[in-house]
Tab-separated table of C-alpha atoms in Angstrom:
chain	number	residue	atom	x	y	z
A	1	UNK	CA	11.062	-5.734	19.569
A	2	UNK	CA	10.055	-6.662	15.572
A	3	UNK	CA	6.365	-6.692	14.982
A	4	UNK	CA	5.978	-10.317	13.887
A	5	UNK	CA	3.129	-8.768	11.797
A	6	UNK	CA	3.699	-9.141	8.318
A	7	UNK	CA	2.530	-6.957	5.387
A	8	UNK	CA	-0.954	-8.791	4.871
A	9	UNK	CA	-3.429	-10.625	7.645
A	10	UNK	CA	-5.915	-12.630	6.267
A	11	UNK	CA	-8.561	-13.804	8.137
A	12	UNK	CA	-9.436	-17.349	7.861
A	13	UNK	CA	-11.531	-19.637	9.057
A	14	UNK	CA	-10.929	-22.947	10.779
A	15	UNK	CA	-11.966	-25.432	7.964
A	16	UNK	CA	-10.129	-27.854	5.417
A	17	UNK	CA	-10.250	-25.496	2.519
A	18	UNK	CA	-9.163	-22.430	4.334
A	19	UNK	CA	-6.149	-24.188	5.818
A	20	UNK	CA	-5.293	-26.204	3.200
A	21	UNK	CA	-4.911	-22.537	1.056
A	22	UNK	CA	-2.695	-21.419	3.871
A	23	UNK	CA	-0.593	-24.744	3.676
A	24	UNK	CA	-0.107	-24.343	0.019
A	25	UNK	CA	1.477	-21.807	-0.194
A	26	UNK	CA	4.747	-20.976	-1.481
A	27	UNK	CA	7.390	-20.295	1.142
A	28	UNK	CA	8.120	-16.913	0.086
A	29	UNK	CA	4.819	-15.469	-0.084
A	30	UNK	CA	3.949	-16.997	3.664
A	31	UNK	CA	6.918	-15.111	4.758
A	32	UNK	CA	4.963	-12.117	3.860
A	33	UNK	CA	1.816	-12.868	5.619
A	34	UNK	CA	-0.065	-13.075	9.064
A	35	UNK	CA	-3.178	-14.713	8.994
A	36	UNK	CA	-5.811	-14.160	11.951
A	37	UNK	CA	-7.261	-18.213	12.130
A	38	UNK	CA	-10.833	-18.066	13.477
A	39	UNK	CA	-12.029	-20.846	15.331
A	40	UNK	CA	-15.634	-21.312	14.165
A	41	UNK	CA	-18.437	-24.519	15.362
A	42	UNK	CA	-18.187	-26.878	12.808
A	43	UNK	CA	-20.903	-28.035	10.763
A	44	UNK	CA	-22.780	-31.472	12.298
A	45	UNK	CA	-22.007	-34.729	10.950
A	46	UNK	CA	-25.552	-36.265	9.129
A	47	UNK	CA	-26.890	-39.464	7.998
A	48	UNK	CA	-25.661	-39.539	3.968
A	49	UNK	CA	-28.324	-41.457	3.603
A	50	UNK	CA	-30.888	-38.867	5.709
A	51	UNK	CA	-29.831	-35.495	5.963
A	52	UNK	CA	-32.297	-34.655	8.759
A	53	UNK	CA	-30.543	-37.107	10.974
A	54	UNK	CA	-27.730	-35.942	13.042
A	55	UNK	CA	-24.933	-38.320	13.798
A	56	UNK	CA	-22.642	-35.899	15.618
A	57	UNK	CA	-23.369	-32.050	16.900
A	58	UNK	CA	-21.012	-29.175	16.233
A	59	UNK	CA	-20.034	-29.046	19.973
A	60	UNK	CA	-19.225	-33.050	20.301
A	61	UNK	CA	-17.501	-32.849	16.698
A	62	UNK	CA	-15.639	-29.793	17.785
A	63	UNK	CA	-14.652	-31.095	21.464
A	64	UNK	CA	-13.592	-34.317	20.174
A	65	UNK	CA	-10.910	-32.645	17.377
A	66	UNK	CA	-9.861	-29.802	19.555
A	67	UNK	CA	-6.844	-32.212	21.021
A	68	UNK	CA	-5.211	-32.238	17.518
A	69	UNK	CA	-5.765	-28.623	17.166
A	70	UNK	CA	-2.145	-28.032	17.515
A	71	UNK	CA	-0.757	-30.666	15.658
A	72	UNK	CA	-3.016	-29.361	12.804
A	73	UNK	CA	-1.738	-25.558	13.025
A	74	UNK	CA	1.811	-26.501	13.268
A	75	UNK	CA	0.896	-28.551	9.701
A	76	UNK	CA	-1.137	-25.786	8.344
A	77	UNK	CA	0.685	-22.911	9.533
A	78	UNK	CA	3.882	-24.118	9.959
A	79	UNK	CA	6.447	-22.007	12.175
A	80	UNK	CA	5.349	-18.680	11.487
A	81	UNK	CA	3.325	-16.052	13.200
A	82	UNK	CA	-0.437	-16.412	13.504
A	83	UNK	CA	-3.159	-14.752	15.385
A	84	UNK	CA	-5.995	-17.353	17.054
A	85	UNK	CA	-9.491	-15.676	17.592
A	86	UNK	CA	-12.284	-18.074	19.421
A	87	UNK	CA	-14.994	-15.319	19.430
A	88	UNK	CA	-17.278	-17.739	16.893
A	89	UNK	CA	-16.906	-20.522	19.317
A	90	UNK	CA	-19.913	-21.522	21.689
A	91	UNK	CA	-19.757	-19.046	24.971
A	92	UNK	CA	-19.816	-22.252	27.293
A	93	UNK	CA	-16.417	-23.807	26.021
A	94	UNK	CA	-14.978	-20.480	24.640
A	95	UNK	CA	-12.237	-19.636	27.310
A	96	UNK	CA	-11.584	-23.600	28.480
A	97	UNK	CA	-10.632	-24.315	24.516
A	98	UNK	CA	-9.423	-21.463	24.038
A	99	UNK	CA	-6.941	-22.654	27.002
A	100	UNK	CA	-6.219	-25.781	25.423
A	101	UNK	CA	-5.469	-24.802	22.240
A	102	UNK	CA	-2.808	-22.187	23.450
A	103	UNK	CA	-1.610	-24.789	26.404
A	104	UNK	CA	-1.042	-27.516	23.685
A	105	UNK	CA	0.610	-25.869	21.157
A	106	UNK	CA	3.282	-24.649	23.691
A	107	UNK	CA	3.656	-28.333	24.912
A	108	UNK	CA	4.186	-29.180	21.017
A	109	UNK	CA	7.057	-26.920	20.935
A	110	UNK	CA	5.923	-25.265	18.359
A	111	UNK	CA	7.809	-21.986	19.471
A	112	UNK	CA	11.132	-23.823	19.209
A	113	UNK	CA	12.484	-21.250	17.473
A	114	UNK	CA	12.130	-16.950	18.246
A	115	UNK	CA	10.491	-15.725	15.700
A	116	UNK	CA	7.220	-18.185	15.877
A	117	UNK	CA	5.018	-16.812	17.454
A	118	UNK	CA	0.812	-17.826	17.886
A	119	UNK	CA	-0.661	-14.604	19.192
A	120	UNK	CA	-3.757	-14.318	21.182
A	121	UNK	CA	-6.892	-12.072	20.005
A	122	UNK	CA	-9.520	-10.390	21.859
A	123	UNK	CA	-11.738	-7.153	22.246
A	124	UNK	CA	-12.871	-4.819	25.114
A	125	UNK	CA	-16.499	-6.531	25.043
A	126	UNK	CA	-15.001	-10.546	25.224
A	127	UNK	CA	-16.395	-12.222	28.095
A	128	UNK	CA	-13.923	-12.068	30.884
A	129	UNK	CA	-12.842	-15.690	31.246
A	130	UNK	CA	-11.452	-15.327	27.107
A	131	UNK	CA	-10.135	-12.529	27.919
A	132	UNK	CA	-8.178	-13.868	31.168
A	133	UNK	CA	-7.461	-16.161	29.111
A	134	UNK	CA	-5.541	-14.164	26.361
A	135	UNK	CA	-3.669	-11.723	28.635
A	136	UNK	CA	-2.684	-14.661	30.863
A	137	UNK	CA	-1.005	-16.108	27.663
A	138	UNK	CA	0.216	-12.620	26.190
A	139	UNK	CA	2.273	-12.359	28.962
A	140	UNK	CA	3.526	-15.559	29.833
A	141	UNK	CA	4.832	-16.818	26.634
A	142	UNK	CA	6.294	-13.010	25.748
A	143	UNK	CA	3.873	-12.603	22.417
A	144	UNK	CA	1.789	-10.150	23.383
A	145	UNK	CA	-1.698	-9.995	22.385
A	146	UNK	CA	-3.967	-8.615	19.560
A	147	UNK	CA	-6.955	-6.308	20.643
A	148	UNK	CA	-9.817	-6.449	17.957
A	149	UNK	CA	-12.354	-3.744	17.520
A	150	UNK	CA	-15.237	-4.067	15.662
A	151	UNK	CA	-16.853	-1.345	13.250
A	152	UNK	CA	-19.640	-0.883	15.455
A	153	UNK	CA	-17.583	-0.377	19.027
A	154	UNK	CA	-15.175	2.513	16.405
A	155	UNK	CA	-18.343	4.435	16.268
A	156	UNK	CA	-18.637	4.451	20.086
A	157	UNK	CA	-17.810	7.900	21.672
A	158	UNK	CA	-15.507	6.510	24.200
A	159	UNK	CA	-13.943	3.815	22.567
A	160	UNK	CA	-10.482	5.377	22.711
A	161	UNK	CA	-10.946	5.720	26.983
A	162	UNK	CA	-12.389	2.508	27.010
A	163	UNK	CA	-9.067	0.975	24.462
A	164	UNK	CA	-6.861	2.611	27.158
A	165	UNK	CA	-8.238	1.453	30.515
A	166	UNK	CA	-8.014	-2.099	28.931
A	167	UNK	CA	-4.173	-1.731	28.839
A	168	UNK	CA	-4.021	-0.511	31.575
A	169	UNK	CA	-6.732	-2.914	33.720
A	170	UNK	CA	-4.430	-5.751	32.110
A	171	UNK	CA	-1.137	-4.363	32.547
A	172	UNK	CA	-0.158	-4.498	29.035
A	173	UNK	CA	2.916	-3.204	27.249
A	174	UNK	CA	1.357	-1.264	24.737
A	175	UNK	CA	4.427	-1.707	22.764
A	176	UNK	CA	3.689	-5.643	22.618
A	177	UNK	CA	-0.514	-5.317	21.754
A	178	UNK	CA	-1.378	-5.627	18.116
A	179	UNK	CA	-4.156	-2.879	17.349
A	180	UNK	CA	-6.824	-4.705	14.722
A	181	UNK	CA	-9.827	-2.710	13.605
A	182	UNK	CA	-12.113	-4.690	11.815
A	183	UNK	CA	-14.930	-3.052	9.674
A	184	UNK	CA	-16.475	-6.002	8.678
A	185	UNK	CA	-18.534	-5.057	5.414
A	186	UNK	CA	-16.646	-2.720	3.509
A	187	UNK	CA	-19.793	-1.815	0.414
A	188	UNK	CA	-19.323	1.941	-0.684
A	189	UNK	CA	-21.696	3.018	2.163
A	190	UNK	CA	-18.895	5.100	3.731
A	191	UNK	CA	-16.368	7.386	2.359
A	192	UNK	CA	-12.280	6.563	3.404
A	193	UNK	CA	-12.281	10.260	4.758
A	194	UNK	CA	-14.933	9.406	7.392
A	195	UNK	CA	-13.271	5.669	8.047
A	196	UNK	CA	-9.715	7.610	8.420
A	197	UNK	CA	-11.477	10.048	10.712
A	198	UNK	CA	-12.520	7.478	12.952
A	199	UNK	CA	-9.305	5.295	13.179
A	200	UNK	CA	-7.798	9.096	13.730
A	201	UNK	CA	-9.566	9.271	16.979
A	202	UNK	CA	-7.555	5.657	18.264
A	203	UNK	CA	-5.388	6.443	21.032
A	204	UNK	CA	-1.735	6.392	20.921
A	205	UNK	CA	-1.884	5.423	17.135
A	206	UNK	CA	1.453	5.051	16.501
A	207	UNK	CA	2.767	3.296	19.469
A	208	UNK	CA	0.877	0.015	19.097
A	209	UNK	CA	2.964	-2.912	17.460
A	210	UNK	CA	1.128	-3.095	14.791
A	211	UNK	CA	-2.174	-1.221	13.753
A	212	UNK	CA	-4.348	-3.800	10.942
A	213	UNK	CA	-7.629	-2.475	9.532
A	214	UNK	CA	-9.629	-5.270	8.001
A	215	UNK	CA	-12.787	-5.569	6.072
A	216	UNK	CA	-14.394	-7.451	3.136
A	217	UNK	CA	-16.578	-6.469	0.210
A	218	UNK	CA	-17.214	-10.067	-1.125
A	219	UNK	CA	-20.829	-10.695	-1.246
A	220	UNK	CA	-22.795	-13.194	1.127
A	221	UNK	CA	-23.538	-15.608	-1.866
A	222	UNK	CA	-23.901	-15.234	-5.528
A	223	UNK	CA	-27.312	-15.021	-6.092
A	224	UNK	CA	-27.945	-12.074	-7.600
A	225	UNK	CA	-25.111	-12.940	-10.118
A	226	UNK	CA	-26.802	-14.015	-13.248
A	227	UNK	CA	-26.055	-17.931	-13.988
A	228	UNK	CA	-23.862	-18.907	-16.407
A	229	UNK	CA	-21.575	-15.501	-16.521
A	230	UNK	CA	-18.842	-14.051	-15.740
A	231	UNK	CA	-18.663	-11.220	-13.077
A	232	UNK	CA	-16.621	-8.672	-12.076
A	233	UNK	CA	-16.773	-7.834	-8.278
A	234	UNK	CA	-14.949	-4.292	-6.823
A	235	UNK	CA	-12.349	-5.700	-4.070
A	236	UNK	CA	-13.665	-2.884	-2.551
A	237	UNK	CA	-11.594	-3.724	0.833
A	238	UNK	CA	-8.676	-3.110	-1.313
A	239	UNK	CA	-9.575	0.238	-2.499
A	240	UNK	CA	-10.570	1.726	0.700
A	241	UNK	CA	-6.997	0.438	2.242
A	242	UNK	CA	-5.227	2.270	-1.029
A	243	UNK	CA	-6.985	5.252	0.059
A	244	UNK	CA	-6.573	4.651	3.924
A	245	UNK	CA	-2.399	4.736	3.300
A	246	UNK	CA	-2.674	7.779	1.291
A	247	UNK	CA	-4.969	9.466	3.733
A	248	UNK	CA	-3.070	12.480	5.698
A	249	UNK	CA	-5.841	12.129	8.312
A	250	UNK	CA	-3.702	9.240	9.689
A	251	UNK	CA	-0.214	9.086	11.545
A	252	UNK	CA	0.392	5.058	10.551
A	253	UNK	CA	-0.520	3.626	7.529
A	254	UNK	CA	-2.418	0.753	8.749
A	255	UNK	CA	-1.305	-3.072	7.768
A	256	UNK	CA	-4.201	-4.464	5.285
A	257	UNK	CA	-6.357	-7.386	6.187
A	258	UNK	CA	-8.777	-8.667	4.570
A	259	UNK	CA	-11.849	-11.861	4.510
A	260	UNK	CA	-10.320	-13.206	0.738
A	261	UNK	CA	-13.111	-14.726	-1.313
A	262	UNK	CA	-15.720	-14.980	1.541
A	263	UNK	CA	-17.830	-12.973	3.716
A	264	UNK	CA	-16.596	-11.254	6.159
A	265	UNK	CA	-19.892	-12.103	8.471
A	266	UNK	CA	-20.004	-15.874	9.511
A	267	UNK	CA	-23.309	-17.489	9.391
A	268	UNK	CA	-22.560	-20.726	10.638
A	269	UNK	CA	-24.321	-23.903	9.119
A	270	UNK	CA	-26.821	-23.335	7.367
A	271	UNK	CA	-29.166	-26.831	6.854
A	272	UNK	CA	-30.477	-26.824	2.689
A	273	UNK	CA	-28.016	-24.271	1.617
A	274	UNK	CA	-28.130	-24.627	-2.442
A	275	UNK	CA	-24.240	-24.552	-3.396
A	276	UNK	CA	-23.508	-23.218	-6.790
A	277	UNK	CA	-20.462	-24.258	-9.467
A	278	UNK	CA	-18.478	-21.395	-9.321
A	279	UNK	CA	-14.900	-20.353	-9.740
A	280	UNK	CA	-13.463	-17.406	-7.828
A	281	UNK	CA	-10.689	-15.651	-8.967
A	282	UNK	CA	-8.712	-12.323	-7.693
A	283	UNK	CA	-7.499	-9.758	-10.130
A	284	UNK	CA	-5.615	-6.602	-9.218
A	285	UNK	CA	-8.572	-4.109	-8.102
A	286	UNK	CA	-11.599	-7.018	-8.573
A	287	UNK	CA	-12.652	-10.255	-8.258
A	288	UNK	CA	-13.956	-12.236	-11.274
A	289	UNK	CA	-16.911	-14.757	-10.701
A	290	UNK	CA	-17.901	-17.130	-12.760
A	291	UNK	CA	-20.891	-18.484	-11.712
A	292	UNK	CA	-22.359	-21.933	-12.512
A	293	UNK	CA	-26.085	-23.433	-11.572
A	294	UNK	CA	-26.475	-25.128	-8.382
A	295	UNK	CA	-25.076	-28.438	-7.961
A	296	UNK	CA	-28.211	-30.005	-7.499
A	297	UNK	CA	-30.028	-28.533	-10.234
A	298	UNK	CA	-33.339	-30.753	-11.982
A	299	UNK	CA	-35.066	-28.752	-14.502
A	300	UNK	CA	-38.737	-30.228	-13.239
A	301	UNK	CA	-40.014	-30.423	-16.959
A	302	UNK	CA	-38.240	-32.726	-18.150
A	303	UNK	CA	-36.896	-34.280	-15.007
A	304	UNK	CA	-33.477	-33.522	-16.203
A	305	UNK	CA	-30.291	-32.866	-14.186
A	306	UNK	CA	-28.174	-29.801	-14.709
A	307	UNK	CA	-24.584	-30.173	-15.421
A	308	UNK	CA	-23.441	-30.386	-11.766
A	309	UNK	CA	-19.889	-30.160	-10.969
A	310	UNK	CA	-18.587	-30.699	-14.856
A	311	UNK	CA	-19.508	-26.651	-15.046
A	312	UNK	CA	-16.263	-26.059	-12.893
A	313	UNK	CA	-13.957	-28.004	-15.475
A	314	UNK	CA	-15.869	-25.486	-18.679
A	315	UNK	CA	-15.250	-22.538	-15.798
A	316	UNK	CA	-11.721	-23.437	-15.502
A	317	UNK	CA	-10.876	-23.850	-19.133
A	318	UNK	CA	-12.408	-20.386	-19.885
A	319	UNK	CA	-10.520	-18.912	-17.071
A	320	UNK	CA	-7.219	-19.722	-18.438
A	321	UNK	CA	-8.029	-18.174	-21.293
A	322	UNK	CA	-8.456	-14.715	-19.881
A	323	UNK	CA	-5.882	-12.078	-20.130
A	324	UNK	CA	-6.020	-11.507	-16.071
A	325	UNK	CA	-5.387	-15.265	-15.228
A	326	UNK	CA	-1.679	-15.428	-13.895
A	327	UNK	CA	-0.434	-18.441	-15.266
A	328	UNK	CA	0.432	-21.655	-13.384
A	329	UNK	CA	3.470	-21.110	-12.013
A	330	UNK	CA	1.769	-17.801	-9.940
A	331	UNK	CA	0.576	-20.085	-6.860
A	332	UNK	CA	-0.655	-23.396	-5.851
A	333	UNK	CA	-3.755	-22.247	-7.251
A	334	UNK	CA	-3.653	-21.346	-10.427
A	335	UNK	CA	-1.610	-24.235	-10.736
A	336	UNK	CA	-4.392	-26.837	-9.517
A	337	UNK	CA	-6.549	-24.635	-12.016
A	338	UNK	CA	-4.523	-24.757	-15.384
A	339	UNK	CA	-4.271	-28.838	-14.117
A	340	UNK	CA	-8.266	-28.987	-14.224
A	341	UNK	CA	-8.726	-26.892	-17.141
A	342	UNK	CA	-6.669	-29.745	-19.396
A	343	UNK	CA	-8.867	-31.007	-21.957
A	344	UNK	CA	-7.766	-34.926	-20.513
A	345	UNK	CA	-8.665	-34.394	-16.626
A	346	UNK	CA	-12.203	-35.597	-16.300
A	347	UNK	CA	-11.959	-35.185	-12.254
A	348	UNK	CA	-14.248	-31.633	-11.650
A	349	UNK	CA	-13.030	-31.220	-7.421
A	350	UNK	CA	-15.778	-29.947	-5.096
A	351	UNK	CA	-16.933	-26.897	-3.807
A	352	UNK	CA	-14.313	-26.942	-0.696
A	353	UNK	CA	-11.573	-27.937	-3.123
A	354	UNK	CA	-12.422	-24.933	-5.484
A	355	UNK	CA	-12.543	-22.561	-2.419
A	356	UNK	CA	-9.246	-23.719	-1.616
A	357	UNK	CA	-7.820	-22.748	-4.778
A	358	UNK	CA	-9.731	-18.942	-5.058
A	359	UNK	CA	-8.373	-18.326	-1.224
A	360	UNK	CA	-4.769	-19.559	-1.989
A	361	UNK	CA	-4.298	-17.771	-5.574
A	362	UNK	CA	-6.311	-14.618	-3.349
A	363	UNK	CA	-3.882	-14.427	-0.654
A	364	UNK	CA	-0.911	-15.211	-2.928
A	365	UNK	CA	-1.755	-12.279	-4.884
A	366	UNK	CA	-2.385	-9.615	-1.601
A	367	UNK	CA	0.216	-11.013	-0.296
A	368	UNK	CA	2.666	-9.941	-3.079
A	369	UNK	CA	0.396	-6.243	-3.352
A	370	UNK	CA	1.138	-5.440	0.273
A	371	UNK	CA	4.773	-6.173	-0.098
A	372	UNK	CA	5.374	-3.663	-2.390
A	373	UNK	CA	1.593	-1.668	-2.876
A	374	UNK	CA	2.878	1.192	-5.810
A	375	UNK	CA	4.623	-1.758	-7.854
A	376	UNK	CA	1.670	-4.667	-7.693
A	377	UNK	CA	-1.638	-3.234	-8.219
A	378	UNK	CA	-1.235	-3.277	-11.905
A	379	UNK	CA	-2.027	0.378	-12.214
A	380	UNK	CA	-5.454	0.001	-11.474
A	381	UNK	CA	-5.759	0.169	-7.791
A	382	UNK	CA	-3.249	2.420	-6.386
A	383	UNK	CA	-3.447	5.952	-5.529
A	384	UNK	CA	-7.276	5.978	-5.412
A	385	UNK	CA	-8.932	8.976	-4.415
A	386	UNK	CA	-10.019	8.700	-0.989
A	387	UNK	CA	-14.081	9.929	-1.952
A	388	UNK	CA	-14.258	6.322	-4.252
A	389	UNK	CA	-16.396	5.049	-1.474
A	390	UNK	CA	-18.775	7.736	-1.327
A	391	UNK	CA	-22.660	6.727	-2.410
């Protein structure tokens, strides 16, 4: 059979903005992508007036939503193939939502039509109700199932044996198991010739339906970015997967994935977190930050407040101004920012709004470099020599 496996697999997480990025965008650049949705707890629902009170915990909040869940990804996603991870959920309802979520978008229909397709993910160490879980689905609905490694399992001597008595433990078509090797942080520390070695020693490399190597090189937060400038940021995922499909080393040139404009490690909720004006904004080989003061800001001298969220409008403005922005009629995106960069619009958005727009203009943009690598990386990201990682 096809891989339903597109050219590109972002990996997204289950919030508003992330979703709302995947919802927006245009039809013929979702028809060249996969994303990998990961269910995450969601943050807990406080007092506005006292942040210290709780109103609702993440499990409640999450337990109470989870029956929409498939409404929700047949309006986010639409009917087009996705992969569903749950390894961020709580171990104690992992497997039964996981269930639900898989049960109740079958009984929405949602694969009314072949080619649709919500594929289940897991990995050799999930617990092994998930992973019952996922096979029993794989097999029953015909969509196989994607097996996720992690960087620090690839390391692991007998990760190949271990890879291989999974299939076989589960009875799996190899044929119909999606192969996804996620390195997580992807920061210079390694050379491409030492990553390629590694996914080298994967068993039966080209026989999977679809081998994806993810990673992400976008920092944590922007704190060691100076305030008030512009920065550019190596998309240093990008680079290493230029090298990876240029690498002899391997028999399949691996499918790129990346984390967009976030982190590839989730944190969770973090209670205080200072959030920062800042714009996000993917260029062919970088990223280009520009990076505000936090939203909260009182110089204690004077007792007076920092600009807040009006820095995002001056961020916006200057951004359009730049020879790498793409112009509004690139995405969603760049159209929302040309919109709030017009010297009349007085309405600044939020920081989930402002994600929404970096993540949609990001995945637009991969989207259209995986589709045809040589022709869209502007000259400045393909061919690169596989040492650019080295320290």
């Amino acid at each position: 059979m096809d891989t339903p496996t597109k050219s590109y697999v972002p990996i997204l997480r289950w919030r508003l903005a992330e979703m709302t990025a995947l919802e927006k965008l245009f039809p013929d650049d979702r028809q060249k992508v996969t994303p990998l949705v990961e269910f995450i707890m969601p943050a807990p629902t406080t007092d506005p007036n006292d942040r210290r009170k709780v109103i609702e915990k993440p499990r409640e909040k999450f337990l109470r939503r989870l029956p929409e869940t498939a409404k929700k990804l047949l309006k986010f996603c639409g009917r087009s193939s996705i992969f569903v991870d749950v390894h961020l959920l709580d171990g104690d309802i992992r497997a039964s939502s996981f269930k639900q979520i898989l049960e109740s978008s079958s009984a929405l229909d949602i694969f009314s039509i072949p080619v649709v397709y919500i594929i289940p993910v897991t990995s050799t160490s999930a617990d092994m109700d998930t992973r019952a879980v996922a096979v029993k689905y794989a097999k029953s609905s015909g969509h196989g199932l994607c097996l996720r490694i992690d960087r620090a399992h690839l390391e692991e001597k007998d990760m190949p044996a271990r890879i291989m008595e999974f299939v076989k433990i589960n009875a799996l078509d190899i044929k119909n198991v999606d192969l996804l090797v996620d390195l997580q942080i992807v920061d210079g520390g390694a050379s491409a010739d030492d990553i390629a070695e590694q996914l080298a020693r994967l068993p039966e490399l080209t026989k999977w339906r679809s081998f994806v190597v993810s990673g992400g090189a976008f920092p944590k937060d922007l704190t060691e970015l100076e305030v008030f400038g512009t920065h550019p940021l190596s998309r240093l995922d990008w680079i290493l997967w230029n090298a990876l499909r240029d690498s002899k080393k391997l028999s399949r040139v691996p499918t790129y994935s990346d984390y967009t404009v976030q982190h590839p490690v989730f944190y969770g909720y973090i209670p205080g977190a200072s959030v920062s004006a800042s714009v996000r904004y993917a260029d062919d080989g970088q990223w280009q930050v520009f990076r505000g003061q936090a939203l909260g800001y009182i110089n204690k001298k004077p007792g007076q407040k920092g600009p807040g969220h009006k820095q995002s409008l001056g961020y916006a403005r200057a951004l359009v101004g730049q020879s790498f922005y793409k112009g509004e009629t690139y995405s969603f995106g760049d159209a929302e920012i040309k919109r709030m960069a017009d010297t009349s619009n007085q309405k600044t958005g939020n920081p989930q709004k402002w994600l929404s727009i970096a993540i949609n203009h990001h995945v637009t943009l991969a989207a259209r470099q995986t589709a045809n690598p040589v022709e869209n990386t502007g000259g400045r990201s393909a061919r690169i020599p596989s040492t650019v990682l080295s320290r």
